[in-house]
Coordinates of C-alpha atoms in Angstrom, one line a residue:
Chain S
X1 CA 92.8 134.7 105.2
X2 CA 90.5 132.0 103.9
X3 CA 93.1 129.3 104.7
X4 CA 91.4 126.0 105.5
X5 CA 94.6 124.7 106.8
X6 CA 95.1 122.4 103.9
X7 CA 97.7 119.7 104.4
X8 CA 99.2 119.8 100.9
X9 CA 102.4 118.9 99.2
X10 CA 104.6 121.9 99.2
X11 CA 107.0 123.1 96.5
X12 CA 109.6 125.6 97.7
X13 CA 111.3 127.5 94.9
X14 CA 113.8 130.2 94.7
X15 CA 112.6 133.5 93.2
X16 CA 113.6 133.5 89.5
X17 CA 113.8 129.7 89.2
X18 CA 111.3 127.7 87.2
X19 CA 108.5 125.7 89.0
X20 CA 106.9 122.5 87.9
X21 CA 103.7 121.4 89.5
X22 CA 102.3 117.9 88.8
X23 CA 98.9 116.3 88.9
X24 CA 97.5 112.9 88.1
X25 CA 94.0 112.7 86.8
X26 CA 91.6 109.8 86.6
X27 CA 88.9 110.6 84.1
X28 CA 90.1 109.8 80.6
X29 CA 86.8 111.2 79.2
X30 CA 87.4 114.8 80.3
X31 CA 87.3 117.4 77.5
X32 CA 89.6 119.9 79.1
X33 CA 92.2 120.1 81.8
X34 CA 92.7 123.3 83.7
X35 CA 95.0 124.8 86.3
X36 CA 93.7 127.1 89.0
X37 CA 95.5 129.3 91.5
X38 CA 94.2 130.0 94.9
X39 CA 95.6 132.8 97.0
X40 CA 94.9 133.1 100.7
X41 CA 91.5 134.5 101.4
X42 CA 90.3 134.2 97.8
X43 CA 88.5 131.7 95.6
X44 CA 90.4 129.8 92.9
X45 CA 91.4 131.7 89.8
X46 CA 91.7 130.3 86.3
X47 CA 95.3 130.2 84.9
X48 CA 95.3 128.1 81.8
X49 CA 93.5 125.2 80.1
X50 CA 94.3 122.6 77.6
X51 CA 92.0 120.6 75.4
X52 CA 92.2 116.8 75.7
X53 CA 93.5 116.4 72.2
X54 CA 96.5 118.6 72.8
X55 CA 99.7 117.8 74.6
X56 CA 101.1 121.3 75.2
X57 CA 99.9 124.8 75.6
X58 CA 101.7 128.0 76.5
X59 CA 100.6 131.2 78.1
X60 CA 102.3 134.1 79.7
X61 CA 105.1 132.6 81.8
X62 CA 103.1 129.3 82.1
X63 CA 103.1 126.1 80.1
X64 CA 100.8 123.2 80.6
X65 CA 101.7 119.7 79.5
X66 CA 99.3 116.8 79.1
X67 CA 100.4 113.2 78.9
X68 CA 97.3 111.1 78.3
X69 CA 99.2 107.8 78.2
X70 CA 100.0 108.1 81.9
X71 CA 97.1 110.5 82.8
X72 CA 99.5 113.2 83.9
X73 CA 99.2 117.0 83.8
X74 CA 101.9 119.5 84.7
X75 CA 102.1 123.2 85.0
X76 CA 105.4 125.0 84.5
X77 CA 105.9 128.5 85.7
X78 CA 108.9 130.3 84.3
X79 CA 110.9 132.8 86.4
X80 CA 108.8 132.3 89.5
X81 CA 107.9 135.5 91.4
X82 CA 106.8 136.1 95.0
X83 CA 103.3 136.7 93.6
X84 CA 103.2 133.1 92.4
X85 CA 103.1 131.9 96.0
X86 CA 99.7 130.2 96.3
X87 CA 98.0 126.8 96.2
X88 CA 97.6 125.4 92.7
X89 CA 94.9 123.0 91.7
X90 CA 94.4 120.9 88.6
X91 CA 90.8 120.5 87.4
X92 CA 88.9 118.6 84.7
X93 CA 85.9 119.6 82.6
X94 CA 83.8 116.6 81.6
X95 CA 80.7 116.3 79.6
X96 CA 78.0 118.8 80.6
X97 CA 80.6 121.3 81.6
X98 CA 81.1 119.5 84.9
X99 CA 84.1 121.0 86.6
X100 CA 85.9 118.9 89.3
X101 CA 89.1 119.5 91.1
X102 CA 92.1 117.4 92.0
X103 CA 94.5 117.8 94.8
X104 CA 96.4 121.0 95.3
X105 CA 100.1 121.9 95.7
X106 CA 101.3 124.7 97.8
X107 CA 104.0 126.8 96.1
X108 CA 106.3 128.9 98.3
X109 CA 108.6 131.3 96.6
X110 CA 111.7 132.2 98.6
X111 CA 113.2 135.6 98.0
Chain T
X1 CA 80.7 143.3 86.6
X2 CA 81.4 142.8 90.3
X3 CA 82.1 139.1 89.8
X4 CA 80.4 136.2 91.7
X5 CA 79.0 137.5 95.0
X6 CA 78.6 135.3 98.0
X7 CA 77.0 136.1 101.3
X8 CA 77.7 136.0 104.1
X9 CA 81.5 135.9 104.1
X10 CA 81.5 134.3 107.6
X11 CA 78.9 132.4 109.4
X12 CA 79.0 131.0 112.9
X13 CA 76.1 128.9 114.0
X14 CA 75.2 126.3 116.6
X15 CA 74.7 122.7 115.8
X16 CA 71.2 122.0 114.8
X17 CA 70.5 125.4 113.3
X18 CA 69.6 126.0 109.7
X19 CA 72.2 127.7 107.5
X20 CA 71.6 129.4 104.2
X21 CA 74.4 130.4 101.9
X22 CA 73.7 132.8 99.0
X23 CA 75.3 133.3 95.6
X24 CA 74.8 135.8 92.8
X25 CA 76.5 134.6 89.6
X26 CA 78.0 136.8 86.9
X27 CA 75.3 138.2 84.7
X28 CA 74.9 136.1 81.6
X29 CA 76.5 133.0 82.9
X30 CA 74.4 129.9 82.5
X31 CA 76.3 127.5 84.8
X32 CA 76.5 127.8 88.5
X33 CA 78.6 125.5 90.8
X34 CA 78.7 125.0 94.6
X35 CA 81.9 123.6 96.1
X36 CA 83.0 122.8 99.6
X37 CA 86.6 123.1 100.7
X38 CA 88.0 121.3 103.7
X39 CA 91.4 120.3 104.9
X40 CA 90.6 116.6 104.5
X41 CA 88.8 116.5 101.2
X42 CA 90.0 119.5 99.3
X43 CA 87.6 121.1 96.8
X44 CA 84.5 119.0 96.4
X45 CA 81.8 119.7 93.8
X46 CA 78.5 119.6 95.6
X47 CA 76.0 120.4 92.9
X48 CA 75.9 122.4 89.6
X49 CA 73.1 124.0 87.6
X50 CA 72.7 124.8 83.9
X51 CA 70.1 127.4 83.1
X52 CA 68.7 127.2 86.7
X53 CA 68.2 123.5 86.4
X54 CA 70.2 121.1 88.7
X55 CA 72.4 118.9 86.4
X56 CA 74.4 116.8 88.9
X57 CA 73.8 116.7 92.7
X58 CA 75.8 113.6 93.3
X59 CA 78.3 115.5 95.4
X60 CA 75.7 116.6 98.0
X61 CA 76.7 114.9 101.2
X62 CA 73.3 114.0 102.5
X63 CA 69.7 115.0 102.7
X64 CA 70.6 117.8 105.1
X65 CA 72.0 119.7 102.2
X66 CA 69.8 121.3 99.5
X67 CA 70.4 123.8 96.8
X68 CA 68.0 125.9 94.7
X69 CA 68.3 128.3 91.8
X70 CA 65.0 130.1 91.5
X71 CA 66.3 132.5 88.8
X72 CA 69.4 133.2 86.7
X73 CA 70.8 135.7 89.2
X74 CA 70.5 133.9 92.5
X75 CA 71.2 130.5 94.2
X76 CA 71.1 129.2 97.7
X77 CA 72.7 126.3 99.5
X78 CA 70.9 125.3 102.7
X79 CA 72.0 123.0 105.5
X80 CA 69.3 121.9 107.9
X81 CA 70.2 120.8 110.5
X82 CA 73.8 121.9 110.6
X83 CA 76.5 119.8 112.2
X84 CA 80.1 120.6 113.3
X85 CA 81.5 118.4 110.4
X86 CA 79.8 120.8 108.0
X87 CA 82.4 123.5 109.0
X88 CA 84.2 124.4 105.8
X89 CA 84.6 127.2 103.2
X90 CA 81.8 127.0 100.6
X91 CA 82.4 128.5 97.2
X92 CA 80.1 129.4 94.4
X93 CA 81.3 129.7 90.9
X94 CA 79.8 130.5 87.5
X95 CA 80.7 130.0 83.9
X96 CA 79.2 130.2 80.5
X97 CA 78.7 127.6 77.7
X98 CA 81.7 127.2 75.5
X99 CA 84.1 128.6 78.0
X100 CA 86.2 126.5 80.4
X101 CA 87.0 129.4 82.8
X102 CA 84.8 129.4 85.9
X103 CA 84.8 132.5 88.1
X104 CA 84.7 132.0 91.9
X105 CA 83.3 134.0 94.6
X106 CA 85.2 134.9 97.8
X107 CA 83.6 132.0 99.6
X108 CA 81.6 131.7 102.8
X109 CA 83.5 130.4 105.8
X110 CA 81.0 128.3 107.9
X111 CA 81.7 127.3 111.4
X112 CA 79.3 125.1 113.2
X113 CA 79.8 124.9 117.0

C-alpha cells in the first residue's frame, strides 16, 4: 500500500470497545477542526468536523470534542470495528480555507 | 464524478532529473491543495490555490519546487532538479467554498534514487 512507514503513536483496541484519539492543536484562530482517516494505499478521508464555537459534535458512531481552553481535540469511535483500523489525523481550517494537518495516530483493532 | 485524479501513481527517477506530478480536481471545486507525506514530517501543506490563483506557498520547501494551475481542471507540481530527500507521497486535494471537507487523490509515490 501507500504506507510511508510513519512512526506514529499507536492505539490498540479490542473489537467492540470504544476508541479515543487525541490531538493538541496550536492555532487558536482556526475556524474549524476536522478529523481525517487514512487507510493504507489511500489518501485521507474526511470523517467529521466541528466549528470552533462548539465543544461537541456527534456523527454516526463518532463524536468529536473540542476543548479550546487547553487546545485539545478528541475523536471518540463507538464500538470499534476492524474497518476502523487506519491512521487518524486531526486538521485545522484557518482563514482562507487553509487546511493543515497535525500528527496522526495509528489505530489497530484486534479481533 | 471520479474524484480527484493524480498521475502518475508511482514515479522513480534519478537525482537531478525533473519530475512533474499532475492533478485533476473534482469538477466545480475552487480550492486545490498539494501535500507531501513523509515519515519524519507527516502531512505537510506545500501550496494551495483558490480559483486557480496561488494563495499560500509558504510550505514549498525551496526554489526547486514549483506549482501551477493553468485552469480549473488541472494543476502540476514540478521538482527540478529532484533530490533523494524529495522521496515521499505527494497528495492533491480539492474542496469548495463553504465546505470544510477536502477530497484527496490516491497520491503519487515519488522515489528519487
